[in-house]
Each structure stands twice: as structure tokens, then as C-alpha cells.
Short mmCIF file of C-alpha atoms in Angstrom, two decimals:
data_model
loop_
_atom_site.label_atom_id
_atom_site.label_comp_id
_atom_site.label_asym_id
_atom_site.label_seq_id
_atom_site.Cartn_x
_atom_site.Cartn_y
_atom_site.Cartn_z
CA UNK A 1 -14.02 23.07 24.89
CA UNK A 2 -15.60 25.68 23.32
CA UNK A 3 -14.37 26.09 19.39
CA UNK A 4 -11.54 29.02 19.01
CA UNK A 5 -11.59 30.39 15.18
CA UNK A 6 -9.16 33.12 15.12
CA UNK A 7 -8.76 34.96 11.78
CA UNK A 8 -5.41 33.65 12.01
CA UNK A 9 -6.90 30.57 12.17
CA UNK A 10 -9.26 30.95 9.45
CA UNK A 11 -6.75 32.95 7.12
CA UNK A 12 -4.76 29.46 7.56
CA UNK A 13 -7.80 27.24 7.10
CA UNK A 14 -8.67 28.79 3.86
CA UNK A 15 -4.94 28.72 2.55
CA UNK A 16 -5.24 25.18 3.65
CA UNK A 17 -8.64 24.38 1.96
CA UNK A 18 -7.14 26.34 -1.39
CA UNK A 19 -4.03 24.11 -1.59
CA UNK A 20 -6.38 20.82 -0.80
CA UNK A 21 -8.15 22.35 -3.96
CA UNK A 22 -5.56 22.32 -6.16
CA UNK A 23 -4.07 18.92 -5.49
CA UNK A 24 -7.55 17.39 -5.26
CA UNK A 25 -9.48 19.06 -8.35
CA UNK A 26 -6.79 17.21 -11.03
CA UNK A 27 -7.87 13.88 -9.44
CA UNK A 28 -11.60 15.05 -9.67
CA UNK A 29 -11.29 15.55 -12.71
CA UNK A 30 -9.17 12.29 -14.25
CA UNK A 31 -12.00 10.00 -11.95
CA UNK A 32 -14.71 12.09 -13.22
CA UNK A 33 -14.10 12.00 -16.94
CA UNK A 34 -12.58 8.64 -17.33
CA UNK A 35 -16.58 7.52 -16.84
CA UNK A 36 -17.41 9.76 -20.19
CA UNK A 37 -18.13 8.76 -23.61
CA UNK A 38 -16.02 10.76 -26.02
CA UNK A 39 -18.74 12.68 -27.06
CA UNK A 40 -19.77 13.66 -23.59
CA UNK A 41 -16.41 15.25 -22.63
CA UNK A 42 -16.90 18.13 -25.38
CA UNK A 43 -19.97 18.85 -24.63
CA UNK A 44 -19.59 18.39 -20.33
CA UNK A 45 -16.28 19.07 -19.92
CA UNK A 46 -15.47 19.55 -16.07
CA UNK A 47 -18.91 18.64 -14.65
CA UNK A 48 -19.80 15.28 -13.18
CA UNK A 49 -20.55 12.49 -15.76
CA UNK A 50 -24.23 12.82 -16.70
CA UNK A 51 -24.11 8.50 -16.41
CA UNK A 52 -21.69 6.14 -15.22
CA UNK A 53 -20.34 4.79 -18.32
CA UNK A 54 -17.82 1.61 -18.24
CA UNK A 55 -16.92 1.20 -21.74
CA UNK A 56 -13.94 3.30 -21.49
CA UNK A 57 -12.50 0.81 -18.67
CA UNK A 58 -13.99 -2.02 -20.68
CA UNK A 59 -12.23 -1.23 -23.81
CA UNK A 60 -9.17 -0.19 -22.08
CA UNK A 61 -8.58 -3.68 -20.76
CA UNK A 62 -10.17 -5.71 -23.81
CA UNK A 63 -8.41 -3.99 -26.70
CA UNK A 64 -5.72 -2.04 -25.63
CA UNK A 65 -2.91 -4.25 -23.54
CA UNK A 66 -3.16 -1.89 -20.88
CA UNK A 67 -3.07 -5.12 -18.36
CA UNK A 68 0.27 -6.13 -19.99
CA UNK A 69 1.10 -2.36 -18.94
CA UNK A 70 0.35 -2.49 -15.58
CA UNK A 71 2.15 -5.86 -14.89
CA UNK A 72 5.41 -4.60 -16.70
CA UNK A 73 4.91 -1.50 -14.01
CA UNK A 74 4.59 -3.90 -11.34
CA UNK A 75 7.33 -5.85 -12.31
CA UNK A 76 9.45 -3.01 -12.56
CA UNK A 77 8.70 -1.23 -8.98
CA UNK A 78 8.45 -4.61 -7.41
CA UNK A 79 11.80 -5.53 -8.29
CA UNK A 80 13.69 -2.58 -7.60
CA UNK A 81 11.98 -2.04 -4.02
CA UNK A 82 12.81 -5.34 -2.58
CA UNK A 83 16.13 -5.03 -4.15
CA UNK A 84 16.67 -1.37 -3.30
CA UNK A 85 15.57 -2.20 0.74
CA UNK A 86 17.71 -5.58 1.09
CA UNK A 87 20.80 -3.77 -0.47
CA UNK A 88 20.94 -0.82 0.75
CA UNK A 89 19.92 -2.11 4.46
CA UNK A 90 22.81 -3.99 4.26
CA UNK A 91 25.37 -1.69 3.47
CA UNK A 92 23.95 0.76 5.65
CA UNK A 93 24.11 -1.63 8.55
CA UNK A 94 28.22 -2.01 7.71
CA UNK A 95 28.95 1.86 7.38
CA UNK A 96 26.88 2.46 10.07
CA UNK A 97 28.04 -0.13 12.82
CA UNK A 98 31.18 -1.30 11.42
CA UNK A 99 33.31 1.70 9.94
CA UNK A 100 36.27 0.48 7.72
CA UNK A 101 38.79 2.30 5.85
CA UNK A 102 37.09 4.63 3.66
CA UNK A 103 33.87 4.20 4.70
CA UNK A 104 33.07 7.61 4.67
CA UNK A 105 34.20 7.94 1.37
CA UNK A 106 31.72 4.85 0.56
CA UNK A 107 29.20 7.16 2.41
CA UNK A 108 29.90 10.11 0.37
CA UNK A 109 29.58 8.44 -2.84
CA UNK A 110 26.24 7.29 -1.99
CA UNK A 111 25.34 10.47 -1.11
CA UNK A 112 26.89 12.03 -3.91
CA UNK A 113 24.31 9.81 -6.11
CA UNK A 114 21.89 11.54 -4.44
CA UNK A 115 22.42 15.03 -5.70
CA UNK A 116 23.83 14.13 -8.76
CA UNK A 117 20.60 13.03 -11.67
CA UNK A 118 21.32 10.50 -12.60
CA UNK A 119 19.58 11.13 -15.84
CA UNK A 120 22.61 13.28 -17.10
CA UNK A 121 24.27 9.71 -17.84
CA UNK A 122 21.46 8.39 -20.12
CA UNK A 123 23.92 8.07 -23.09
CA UNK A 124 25.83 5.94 -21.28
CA UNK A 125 23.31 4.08 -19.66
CA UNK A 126 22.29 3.45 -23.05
CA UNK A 127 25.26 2.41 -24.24
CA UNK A 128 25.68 0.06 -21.95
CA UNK A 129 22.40 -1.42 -22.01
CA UNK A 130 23.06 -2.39 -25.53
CA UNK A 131 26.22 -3.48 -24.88
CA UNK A 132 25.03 -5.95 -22.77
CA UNK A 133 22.20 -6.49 -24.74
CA UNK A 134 19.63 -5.43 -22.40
CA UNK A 135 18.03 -2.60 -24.46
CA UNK A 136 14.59 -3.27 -24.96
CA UNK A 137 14.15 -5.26 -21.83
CA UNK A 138 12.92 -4.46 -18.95
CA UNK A 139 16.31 -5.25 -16.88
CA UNK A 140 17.53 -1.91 -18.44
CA UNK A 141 14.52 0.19 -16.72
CA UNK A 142 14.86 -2.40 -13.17
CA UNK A 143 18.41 -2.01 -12.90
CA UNK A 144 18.33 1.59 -13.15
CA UNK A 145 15.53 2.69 -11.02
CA UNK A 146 17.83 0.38 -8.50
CA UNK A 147 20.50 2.31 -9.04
CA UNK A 148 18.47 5.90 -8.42
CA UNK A 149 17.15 4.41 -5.03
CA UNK A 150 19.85 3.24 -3.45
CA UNK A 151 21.53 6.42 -2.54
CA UNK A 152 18.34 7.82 -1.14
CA UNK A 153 18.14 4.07 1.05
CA UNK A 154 21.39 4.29 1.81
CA UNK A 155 21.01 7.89 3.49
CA UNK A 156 18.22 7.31 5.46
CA UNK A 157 18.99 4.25 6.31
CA UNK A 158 22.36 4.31 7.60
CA UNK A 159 21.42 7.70 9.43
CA UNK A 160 19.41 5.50 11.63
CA UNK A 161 21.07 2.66 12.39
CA UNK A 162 23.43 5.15 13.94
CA UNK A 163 21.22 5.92 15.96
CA UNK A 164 20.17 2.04 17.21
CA UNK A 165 22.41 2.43 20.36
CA UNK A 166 25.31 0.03 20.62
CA UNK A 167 24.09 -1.94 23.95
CA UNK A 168 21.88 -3.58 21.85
CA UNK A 169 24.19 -5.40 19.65
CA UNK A 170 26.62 -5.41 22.37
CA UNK A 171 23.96 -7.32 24.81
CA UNK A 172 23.88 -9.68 21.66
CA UNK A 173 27.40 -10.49 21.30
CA UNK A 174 27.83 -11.28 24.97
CA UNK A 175 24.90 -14.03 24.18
CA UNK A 176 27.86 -14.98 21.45
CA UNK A 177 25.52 -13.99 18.49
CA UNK A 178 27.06 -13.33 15.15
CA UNK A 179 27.27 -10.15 13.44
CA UNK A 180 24.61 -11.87 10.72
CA UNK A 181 22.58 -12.80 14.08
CA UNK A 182 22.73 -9.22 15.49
CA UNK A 183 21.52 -7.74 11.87
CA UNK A 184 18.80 -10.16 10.98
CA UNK A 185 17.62 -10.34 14.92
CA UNK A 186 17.94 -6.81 16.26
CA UNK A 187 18.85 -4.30 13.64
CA UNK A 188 16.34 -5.39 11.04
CA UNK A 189 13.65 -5.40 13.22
CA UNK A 190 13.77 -2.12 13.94
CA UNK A 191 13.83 -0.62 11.35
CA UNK A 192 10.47 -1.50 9.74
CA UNK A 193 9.53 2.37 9.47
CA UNK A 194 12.46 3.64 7.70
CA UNK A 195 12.18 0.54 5.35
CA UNK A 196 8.59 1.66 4.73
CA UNK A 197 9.21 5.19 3.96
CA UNK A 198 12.66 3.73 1.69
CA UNK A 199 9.90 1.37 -0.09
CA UNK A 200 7.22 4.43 -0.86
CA UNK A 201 9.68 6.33 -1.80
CA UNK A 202 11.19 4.43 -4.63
CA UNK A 203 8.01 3.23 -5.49
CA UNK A 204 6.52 6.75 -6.26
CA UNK A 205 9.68 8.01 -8.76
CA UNK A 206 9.97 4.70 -10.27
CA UNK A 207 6.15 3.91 -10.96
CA UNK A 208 5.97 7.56 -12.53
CA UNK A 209 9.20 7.72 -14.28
CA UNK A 210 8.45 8.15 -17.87
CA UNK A 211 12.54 9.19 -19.04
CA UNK A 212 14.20 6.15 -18.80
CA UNK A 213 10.93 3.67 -20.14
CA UNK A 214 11.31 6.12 -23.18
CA UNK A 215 14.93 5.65 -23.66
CA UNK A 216 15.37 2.22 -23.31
CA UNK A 217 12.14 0.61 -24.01
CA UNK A 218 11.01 0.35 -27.80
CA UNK A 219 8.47 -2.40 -28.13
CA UNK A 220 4.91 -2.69 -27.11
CA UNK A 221 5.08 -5.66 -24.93
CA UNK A 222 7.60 -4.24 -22.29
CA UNK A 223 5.98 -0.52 -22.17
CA UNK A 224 5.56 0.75 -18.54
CA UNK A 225 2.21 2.97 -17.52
CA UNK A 226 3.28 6.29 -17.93
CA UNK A 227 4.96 4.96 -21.25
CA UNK A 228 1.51 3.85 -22.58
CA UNK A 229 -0.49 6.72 -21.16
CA UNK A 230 1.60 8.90 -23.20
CA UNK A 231 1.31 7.05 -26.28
CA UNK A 232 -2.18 6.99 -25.95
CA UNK A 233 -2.55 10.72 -27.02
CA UNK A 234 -2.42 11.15 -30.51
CA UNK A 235 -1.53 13.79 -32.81
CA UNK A 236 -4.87 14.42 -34.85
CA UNK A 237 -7.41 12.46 -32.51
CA UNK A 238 -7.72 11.49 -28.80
CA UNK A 239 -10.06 9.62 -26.92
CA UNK A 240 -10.19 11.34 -24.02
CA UNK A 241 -12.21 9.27 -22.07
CA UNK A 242 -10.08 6.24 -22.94
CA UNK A 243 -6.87 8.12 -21.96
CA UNK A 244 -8.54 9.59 -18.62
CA UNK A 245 -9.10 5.84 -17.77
CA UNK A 246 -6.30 4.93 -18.41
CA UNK A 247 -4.80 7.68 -15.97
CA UNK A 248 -7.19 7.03 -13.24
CA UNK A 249 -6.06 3.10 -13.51
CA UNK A 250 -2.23 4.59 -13.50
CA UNK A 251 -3.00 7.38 -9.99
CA UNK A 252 -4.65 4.22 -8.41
CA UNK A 253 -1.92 2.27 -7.52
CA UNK A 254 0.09 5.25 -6.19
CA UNK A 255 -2.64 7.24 -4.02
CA UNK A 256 -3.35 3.54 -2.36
CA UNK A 257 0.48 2.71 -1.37
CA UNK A 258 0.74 6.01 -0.39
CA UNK A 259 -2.36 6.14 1.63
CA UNK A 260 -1.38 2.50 3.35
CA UNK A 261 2.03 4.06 4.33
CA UNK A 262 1.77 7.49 4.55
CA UNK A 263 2.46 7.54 8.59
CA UNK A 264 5.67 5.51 7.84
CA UNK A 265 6.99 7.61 5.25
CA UNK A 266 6.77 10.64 7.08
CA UNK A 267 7.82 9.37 10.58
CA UNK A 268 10.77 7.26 8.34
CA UNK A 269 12.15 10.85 6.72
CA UNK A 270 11.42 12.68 9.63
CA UNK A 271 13.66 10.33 11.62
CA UNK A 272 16.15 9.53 9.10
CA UNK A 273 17.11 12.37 6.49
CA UNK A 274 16.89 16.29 6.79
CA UNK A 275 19.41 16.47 10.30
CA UNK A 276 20.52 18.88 8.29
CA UNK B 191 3.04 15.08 10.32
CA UNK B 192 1.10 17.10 12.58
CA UNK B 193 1.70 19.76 9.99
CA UNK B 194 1.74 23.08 11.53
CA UNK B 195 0.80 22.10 14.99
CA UNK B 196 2.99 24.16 17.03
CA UNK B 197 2.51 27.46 14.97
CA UNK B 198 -1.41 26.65 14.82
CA UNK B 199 -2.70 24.72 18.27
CA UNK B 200 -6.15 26.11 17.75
CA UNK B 201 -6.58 23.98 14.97
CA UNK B 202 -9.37 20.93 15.18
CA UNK B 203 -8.44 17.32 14.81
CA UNK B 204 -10.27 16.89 12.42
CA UNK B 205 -8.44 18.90 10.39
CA UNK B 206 -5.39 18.36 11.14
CA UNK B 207 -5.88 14.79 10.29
CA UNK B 208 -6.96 15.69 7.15
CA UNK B 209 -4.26 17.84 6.31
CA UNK B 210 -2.00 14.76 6.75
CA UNK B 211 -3.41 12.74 4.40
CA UNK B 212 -2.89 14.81 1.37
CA UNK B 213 -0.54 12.73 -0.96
CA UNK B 214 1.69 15.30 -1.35
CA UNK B 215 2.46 15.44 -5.25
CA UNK B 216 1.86 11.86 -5.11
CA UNK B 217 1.39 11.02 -8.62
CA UNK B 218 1.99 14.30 -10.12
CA UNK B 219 4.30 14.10 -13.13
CA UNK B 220 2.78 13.03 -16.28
CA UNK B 221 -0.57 12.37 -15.67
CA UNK B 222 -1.96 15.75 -14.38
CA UNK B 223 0.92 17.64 -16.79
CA UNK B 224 -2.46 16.25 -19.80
CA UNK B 225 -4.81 17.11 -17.63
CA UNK B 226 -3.50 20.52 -17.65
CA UNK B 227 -2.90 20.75 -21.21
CA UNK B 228 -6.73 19.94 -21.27
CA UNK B 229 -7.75 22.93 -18.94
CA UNK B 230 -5.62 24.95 -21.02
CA UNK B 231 -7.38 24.59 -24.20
CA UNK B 232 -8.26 27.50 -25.23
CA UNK B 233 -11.28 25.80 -27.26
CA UNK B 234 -13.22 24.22 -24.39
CA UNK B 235 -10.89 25.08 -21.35
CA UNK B 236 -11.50 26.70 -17.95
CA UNK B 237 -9.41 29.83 -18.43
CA UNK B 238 -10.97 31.68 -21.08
CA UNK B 239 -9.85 31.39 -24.77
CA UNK B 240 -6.79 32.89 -24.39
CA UNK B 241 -4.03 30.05 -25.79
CA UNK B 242 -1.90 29.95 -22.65
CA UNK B 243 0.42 27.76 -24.17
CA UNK B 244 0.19 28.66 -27.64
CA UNK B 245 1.33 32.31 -26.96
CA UNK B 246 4.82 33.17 -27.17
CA UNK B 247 3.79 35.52 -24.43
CA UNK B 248 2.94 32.78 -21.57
CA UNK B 249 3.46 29.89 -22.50
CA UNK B 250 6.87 29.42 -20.86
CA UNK B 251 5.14 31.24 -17.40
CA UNK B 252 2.55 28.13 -17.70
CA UNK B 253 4.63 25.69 -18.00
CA UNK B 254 6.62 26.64 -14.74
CA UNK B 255 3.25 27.33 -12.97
CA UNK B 256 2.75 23.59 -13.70
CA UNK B 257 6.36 22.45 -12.72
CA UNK B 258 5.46 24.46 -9.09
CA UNK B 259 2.68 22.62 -9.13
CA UNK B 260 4.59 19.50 -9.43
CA UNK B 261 7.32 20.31 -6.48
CA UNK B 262 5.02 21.68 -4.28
CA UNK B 263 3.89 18.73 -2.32
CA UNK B 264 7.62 17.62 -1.47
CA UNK B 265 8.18 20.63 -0.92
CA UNK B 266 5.69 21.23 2.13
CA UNK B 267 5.94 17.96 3.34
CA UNK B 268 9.78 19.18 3.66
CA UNK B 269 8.96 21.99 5.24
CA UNK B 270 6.68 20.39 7.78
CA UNK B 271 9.12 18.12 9.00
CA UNK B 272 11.80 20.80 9.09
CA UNK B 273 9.58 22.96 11.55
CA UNK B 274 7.94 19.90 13.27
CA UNK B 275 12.03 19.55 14.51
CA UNK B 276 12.03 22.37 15.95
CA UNK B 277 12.29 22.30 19.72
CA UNK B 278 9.00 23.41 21.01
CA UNK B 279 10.86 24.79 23.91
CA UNK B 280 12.54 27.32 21.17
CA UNK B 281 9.13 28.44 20.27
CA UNK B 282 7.76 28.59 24.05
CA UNK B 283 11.18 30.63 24.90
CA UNK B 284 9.95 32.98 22.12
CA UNK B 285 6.62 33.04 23.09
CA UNK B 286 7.37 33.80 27.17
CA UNK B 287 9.78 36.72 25.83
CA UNK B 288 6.35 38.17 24.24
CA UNK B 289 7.32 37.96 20.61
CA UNK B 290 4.32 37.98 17.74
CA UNK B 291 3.00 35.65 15.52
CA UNK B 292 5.49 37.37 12.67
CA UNK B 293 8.30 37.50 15.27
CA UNK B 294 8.08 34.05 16.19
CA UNK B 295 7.99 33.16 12.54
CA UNK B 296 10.55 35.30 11.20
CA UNK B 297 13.14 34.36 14.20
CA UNK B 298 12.49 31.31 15.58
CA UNK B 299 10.87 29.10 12.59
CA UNK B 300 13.05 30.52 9.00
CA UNK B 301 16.17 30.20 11.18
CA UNK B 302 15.44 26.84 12.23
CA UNK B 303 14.51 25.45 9.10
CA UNK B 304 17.16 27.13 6.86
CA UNK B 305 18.87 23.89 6.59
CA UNK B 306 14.91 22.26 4.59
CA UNK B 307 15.46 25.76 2.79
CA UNK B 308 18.51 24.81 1.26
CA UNK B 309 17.97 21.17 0.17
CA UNK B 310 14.44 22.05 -1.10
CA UNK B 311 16.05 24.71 -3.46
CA UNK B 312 18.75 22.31 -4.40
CA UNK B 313 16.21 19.43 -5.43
CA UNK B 314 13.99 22.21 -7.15
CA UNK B 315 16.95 23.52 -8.73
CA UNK B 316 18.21 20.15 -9.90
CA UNK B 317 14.74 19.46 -10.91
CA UNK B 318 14.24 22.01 -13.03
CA UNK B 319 17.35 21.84 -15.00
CA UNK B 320 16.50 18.03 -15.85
CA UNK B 321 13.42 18.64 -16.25
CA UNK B 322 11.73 16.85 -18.84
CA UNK B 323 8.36 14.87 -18.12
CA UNK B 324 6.44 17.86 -18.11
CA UNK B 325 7.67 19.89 -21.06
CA UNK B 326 7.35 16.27 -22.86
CA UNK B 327 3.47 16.60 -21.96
CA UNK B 328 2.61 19.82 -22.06
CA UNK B 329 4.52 21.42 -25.32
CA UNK B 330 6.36 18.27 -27.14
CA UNK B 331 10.18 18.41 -27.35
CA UNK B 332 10.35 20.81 -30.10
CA UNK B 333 9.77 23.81 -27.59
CA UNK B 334 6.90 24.97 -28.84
CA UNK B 335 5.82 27.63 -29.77
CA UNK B 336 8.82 29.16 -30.98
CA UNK B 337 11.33 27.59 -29.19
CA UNK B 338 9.80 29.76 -25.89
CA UNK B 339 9.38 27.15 -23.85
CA UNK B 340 12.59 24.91 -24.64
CA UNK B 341 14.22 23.55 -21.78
CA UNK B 342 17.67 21.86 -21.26
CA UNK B 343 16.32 18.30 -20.67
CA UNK B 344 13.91 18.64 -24.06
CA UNK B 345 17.11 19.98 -25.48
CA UNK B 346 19.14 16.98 -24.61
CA UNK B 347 16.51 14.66 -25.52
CA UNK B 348 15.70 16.18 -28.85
CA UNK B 349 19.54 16.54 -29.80
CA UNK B 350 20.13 13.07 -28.62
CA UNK B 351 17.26 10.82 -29.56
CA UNK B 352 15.36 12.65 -32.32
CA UNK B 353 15.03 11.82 -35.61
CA UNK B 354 17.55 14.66 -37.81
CA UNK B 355 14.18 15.79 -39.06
CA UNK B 356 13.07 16.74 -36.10
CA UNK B 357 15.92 18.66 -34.39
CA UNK B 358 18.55 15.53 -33.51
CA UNK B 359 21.81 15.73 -33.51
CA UNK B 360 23.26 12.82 -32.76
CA UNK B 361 24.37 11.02 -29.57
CA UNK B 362 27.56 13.23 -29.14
CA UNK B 363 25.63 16.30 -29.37
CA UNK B 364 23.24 14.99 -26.36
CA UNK B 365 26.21 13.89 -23.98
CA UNK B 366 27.64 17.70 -24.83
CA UNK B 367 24.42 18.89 -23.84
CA UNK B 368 24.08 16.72 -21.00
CA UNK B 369 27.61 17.67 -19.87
CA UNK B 370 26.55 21.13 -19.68
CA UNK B 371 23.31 20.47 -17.66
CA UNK B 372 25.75 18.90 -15.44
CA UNK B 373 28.01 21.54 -14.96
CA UNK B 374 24.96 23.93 -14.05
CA UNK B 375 23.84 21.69 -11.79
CA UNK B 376 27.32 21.04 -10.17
CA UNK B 377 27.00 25.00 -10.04
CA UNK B 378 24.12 24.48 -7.72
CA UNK B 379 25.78 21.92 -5.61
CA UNK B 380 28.94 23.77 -4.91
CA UNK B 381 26.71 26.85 -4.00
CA UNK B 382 24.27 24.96 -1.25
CA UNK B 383 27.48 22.99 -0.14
CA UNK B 384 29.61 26.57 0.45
CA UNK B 385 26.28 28.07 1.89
CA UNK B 386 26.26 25.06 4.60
CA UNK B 387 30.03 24.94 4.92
CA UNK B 388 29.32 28.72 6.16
CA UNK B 389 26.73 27.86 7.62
CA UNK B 390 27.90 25.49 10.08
CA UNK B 391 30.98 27.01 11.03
CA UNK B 392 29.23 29.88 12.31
CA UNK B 393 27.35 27.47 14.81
CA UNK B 394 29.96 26.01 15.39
#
């Protein structure tokens, strides 16, 4: 088939290329001069490193506890995704398939979490956490990014098990299979893409959020990434190929999960949410 | 996603495949807000050495160019799902009744995605009146320079959590503060929810 470039085409191509540009130069440039010395960022600012120097990564996990970091981020967004996915796939499953009194107001809640930041309650949150003496811990950061998610699960979620038709639970019960049966053997199942796209996208927010880790974390040993990163800019003096290290370790863990699930997340939200 | 596939079938697969796999926004947030700080410098940075932040002028126009920046990829990958659910026999109706490329555009495709129009507004709007990440990054909570580029979420978190040297108030003065953000915000929700109220009974 012989090629077809319009100027249509091309005036979209070139938009296309432009926007590709502007979300893949930033990345460029965090890979590119994390492999600087200090001294070669001044002088070479946005050109490729003139030699592939490691001592920024070496130094970043020798003396800095940037390790530490990245496990407390790990423990964090591990947590709250398997706890965000079972929880929420369960209550979806019930106000989807088994409406009770109120359930829509259940439903509305949830959704009303959704709209609502949930960052205008920090005070409280704080409060709380030092009430129950979780401040400083990273419970108070888990327990919150659970709470952002679950709306978001919730939605998506229960939108689609709405849409699981009702033969196939009903074929189940004639085999006398128990509603616990029916969810663990045909519901949950099928719903491995919406799960996926639930899982990337808590673990995009809650990897990157830098609000409540600044809040309610105070010590060095339970500091989240983006926590760290920040701190690593200081006021008089930066090492800039530390700190771009340090980023490029922090973009890594996100650009891979989202590259693993990307066809999930948007086949997930295109199914689930947005129905308008 | 097949991003624009129905507007654009002359496209290759090649790049259409490509198109798909940019994270969209992925990691923005903090770690690109530096980065831009960095290009910004007007010392050693790649627009000239005019102090885009530093000027009363533009600094509060650069730091929304960079929150655009940050809700742009959501906001397309919105988009593209909104017009991917478009029935392509809509479009094909469109196209037999000889409309344009503007026509088709203007009355088949912003029609059908008004819906993605609203709730991308919302979360922008919501965004922007919490936001705080960026400002955090790019001009400190103090609002520099000159208060210009002092937002309700750096208000709330210098007022709440500051030092009284620094601008804080105290905790009371932040949940006042973050009472108001809410009411804005609940603003914005009663709006889109009376726009789709409307909205729906007129399909209906």
C-alpha cells in the first residue's frame, strides 16, 4: 500500500512529534546529567555527558541512604495497592451484585471521595495520626494513600462488575456455589484488567506524592523518594549530578510499571470509568 | 489507545504504536518541576537570561506553564478514550452526509466527548486549587517573588506548618484556609454537577 502523507497528516505528525518532545526532553535530560560530575554540568549543561561517570550513582547509594529511601517507597505503594485492590474489589463486588439498603448512598460516598482532595483534611489527618501515635511512621503515609485509592477502585471497579452479566453467577449458584465461590471463582477472574489499571493507578499518585510524606514524616529513616529528592537540594549548594541521580533512580520505577501495564490501564479506564 | 485512529486512519503503525506508549505525565510532579527550575536559570539556562521566575512579571505565567505541563498527559489520555467511545458509525454517518474534517470535529467529536470535557476541567480545576508540589519546587512556599506566585495550597501549608518566622500561623489558621479551598472547590463541583444535571435531561 502505497504511503498516504496528507498535510493533515503531517500537520498532526508534527503536533505529535512536538508533544513527544516535550514529555521526552525532561527525561533526556535527568538520564543524561545524572552521569555528570558537578563540574561538568556548568560547563555542559544540556548536552550529552562528555564520559559516563558512575560516581554520582555510587555515592548516592554508599553515603546517602537513598536505598533506605527507595524501600520505605516500596513499602509504602506496595502496601496500599494490594490493600487498595482486595478492598475495594470486594465492596465493589457487594454494591455491584448485591444492592442493599443504601447502597447507593455507599456508592455515592465513594464517589464523593473521589472529587473531594482529600488533602483539604491534612489537619485532621494529622491530628489523628498523633493521636494514635502514628506520626512519624510510615502507617500514617500507608493508611492514607489507602484511603485516596479506594474511591477511584471502587468506581471503576464496581462499574464493571455491573457489567459481568448475571448468568454467570447464576450458572454458578445452580452448581450450589457460594456467593464467596462465585466471587473468588468467576468474578475475580475477570477482572484482571481493571485490577491492573486500579494497581497503576494508585501506584503512580502514591509513589510521587510528596504532601502527605512532608506532613507526617519527620525523621530520616522513614523518608519516601520524592521526600529525599527534595531534601537533597540545598539552599546555598547543590550537587546536581547527585540530585539528577537520584531522580533518574526515582522516574525508574514509575516509567517501568507503567510501561509493563500500560495496555491494562488504558483498556481498564476505558472500560470502567468515563461512561460519563 | 489507538489514539486518534478514527479521526486519522492514514496514520502508520508504527506510529501509532508509538504514540501509545508515551507515559502520559507518568512521573511528572516533583521531579521535572527541578528540572525546570534548572532550565529556567537565568545564569546557565536554555531561555535566555531573562529570570522567568524571578520577575514579578512572569513568574506566576511559568509556573502555570509548568502545572499544564503536569496535567497534560491525563488529560489526553482522557481525551483519547473519550473519542475512542465514540461510535464509529456516528463518524461514518457524518462522513456519508459529506461533512469536513472541521465539521466532523466540531459536531460529531466535541459533542461526544463533552462529558471527558467536563471531568477533565473538574480534576484540573481541583488540581489547581490544591496545588502544591510544584509551587513547593519551583518558588518555595513563601510565594516568591513578591508573593506573585502564592497559591492556596502554599498558603495553607505555610499558615499551617511553618515556622512563625516564616509566615505560620498556626494550625487553626491552616484548617480556615483549607476550609476555604474547600468551599472553592465545592464551587467547582456544584457547577460540573448542574452542567451534567442539564446536561442529561436534555438527552433524556
Amino acid at each position: 500500500m502505497k504511503a498516504r502523507l496528507s498535510p493533515k497528516t503531517f500537520v498532526f505528525c508534527a503536533a505529535m512529534i512536538a508533544y513527544a518532545a516535550i514529555i521526552v526532553f525532561p527525561l533526556y535530560i535527568i538520564v543524561a546529567t545524572s552521569f555528570k560530575p558537578n563540574a561538568e554540568v556548568f560547563r555542559n549543561t544540556f548536552g550529552l555527558p562528555e564520559g559516563l561517570y558512575l560516581g554520582n550513582y555510587s555515592s548516592m547509594m554508599g553515603r546517602s541512604h537513598f536505598g533506605a529511601y527507595l524501600l520505605n517507597s516500596m513499602i509504602v505503594v506496595g502496601i496500599s495497592i494490594a490493600v487498595v485492590v482486595s478492598l475495594s474489589s470486594l465492596a465493589s463486588f457487594i454494591l455491584a451484585k448485591h444492592p442493599f439498603k443504601g447502597s447507593r448512598a455507599v456508592y455515592a460516598f465513594f464517589v464523593a471521595g473521589l472529587i473531594i482532595p482529600i488533602k483539604l483534611g491534612t489537619i485532621s489527618i494529622l491530628m489523628m495520626t498523633i493521636g494514635l501515635q502514628w506520626n512519624d511512621s510510615l502507617v500514617s503515609v500507608i493508611v492514607v494513600a489507602i484511603a485516596t485509592e479506594i474511591p477511584f477502585g471502587v468506581f471503576i471497579l464496581t462499574d464493571f462488575i455491573r457489567m459481568i452479566p448475571e448468568e454467570l453467577s447464576n450458572a454458578a449458584r445452580i452448581d450450589w456455589a457460594s456467593e464467596q465461590g462465585i466471587f473468588l471463582r468467576i468474578i475475580l477472574p475477570l477482572l484482571s484488567p481493571p485490577v491492573a489499571a486500579v494497581a497503576i493507578v494508585t501506584f503512580i499518585p502514591v509513589w510521587n506524592d510528596f504532601w502527605f510524606p512532608l506532613v507526617l514524616l519527620k525523621s530520616d529513616s522513614v523518608r519516601t523518594v520524592p521526600l529525599a529528592t527534595a531534601l537533597l537540594f540545598g539552599q546555598f549548594q547543590t550537587n546536581y549530578g547527585f540530585v539528577f541521580a537520584a531522580l533518574t533512580m526515582a522516574s525508574l520505577p514509575v516509567i517501568a510499571f507503567y510501561l509493563a501495564f500500560s495496555k491494562y490501564f488504558v483498556k481498564g479506564i476505558a472500560v470502567g470509568g468515563l461512561k460519563g | 489507545m489507538d489514539l486518534p485512529s478514527r479521526i486519522q486512519a492514514g496514520l502508520s503503525p508504527a506510529c501509532r504504536s508509538c504514540l501509545r506508549d508515551i507515559p502520559p505525565g507518568a512521573d511528572s510532579r516533583l521531579h521535572e518541576d527541578e528540572l525546570l527550575r534548572r532550565l529556567l536559570n537565568p545564569i546557565w539556562g536554555l531561555f535566555g537570561s531573562y529570570p522567568w521566575l524571578g520577575s514579578e512579571k512572569t513568574a506566576l505565567l511559568t509556573l502555570s506553564l509548568a502545572v499544564s505541563w503536569q496535567f497534560i498527559g491525563e488529560s489526553i489520555l482522557f481525551y483519547a478514550m473519550g473519542i475512542d467511545g465514540i461510535a464509529p458509525e456516528l463518524l461514518e454517518a457524518a462522513r456519508m452526509d459529506g461533512a469536513s474534517w472541521w465539521q466532523e470535529i466540531a459536531h460529531v467529536i466535541i459533542p461526544g466527548i463533552l462529558p471527558v470535557i467536563g471531568i477533565v476541567s473538574l480534576l484540573i480545576f481541583k488540581g489547581d486549587f490544591t496545588q502544591f508540589d510544584i509551587v513547593y519546587a519551583m518558588t518555595t512556599t513563601s510565594g516568591n517573588p513578591a508573593y506573585k506566585t502564592d497559591l492556596l495550597g502554599s498558603l495553607f501549608y505555610r499558615t499551617a506548618f511553618a515556622s512563625p518566622v516564616r509566615g505560620g500561623w498556626g494550625l487553626g489558621m491552616g484548617a480556615a484556609v483549607s476550609t476555604l479551598i474547600c468551599l472553592v472547590v465545592s464551587v467547582g463541583v456544584v457547577a460540573w454537577l448542574y452542567f451534567f444535571r442539564i446536561r442529561n435531561k436534555e438527552r433524556e
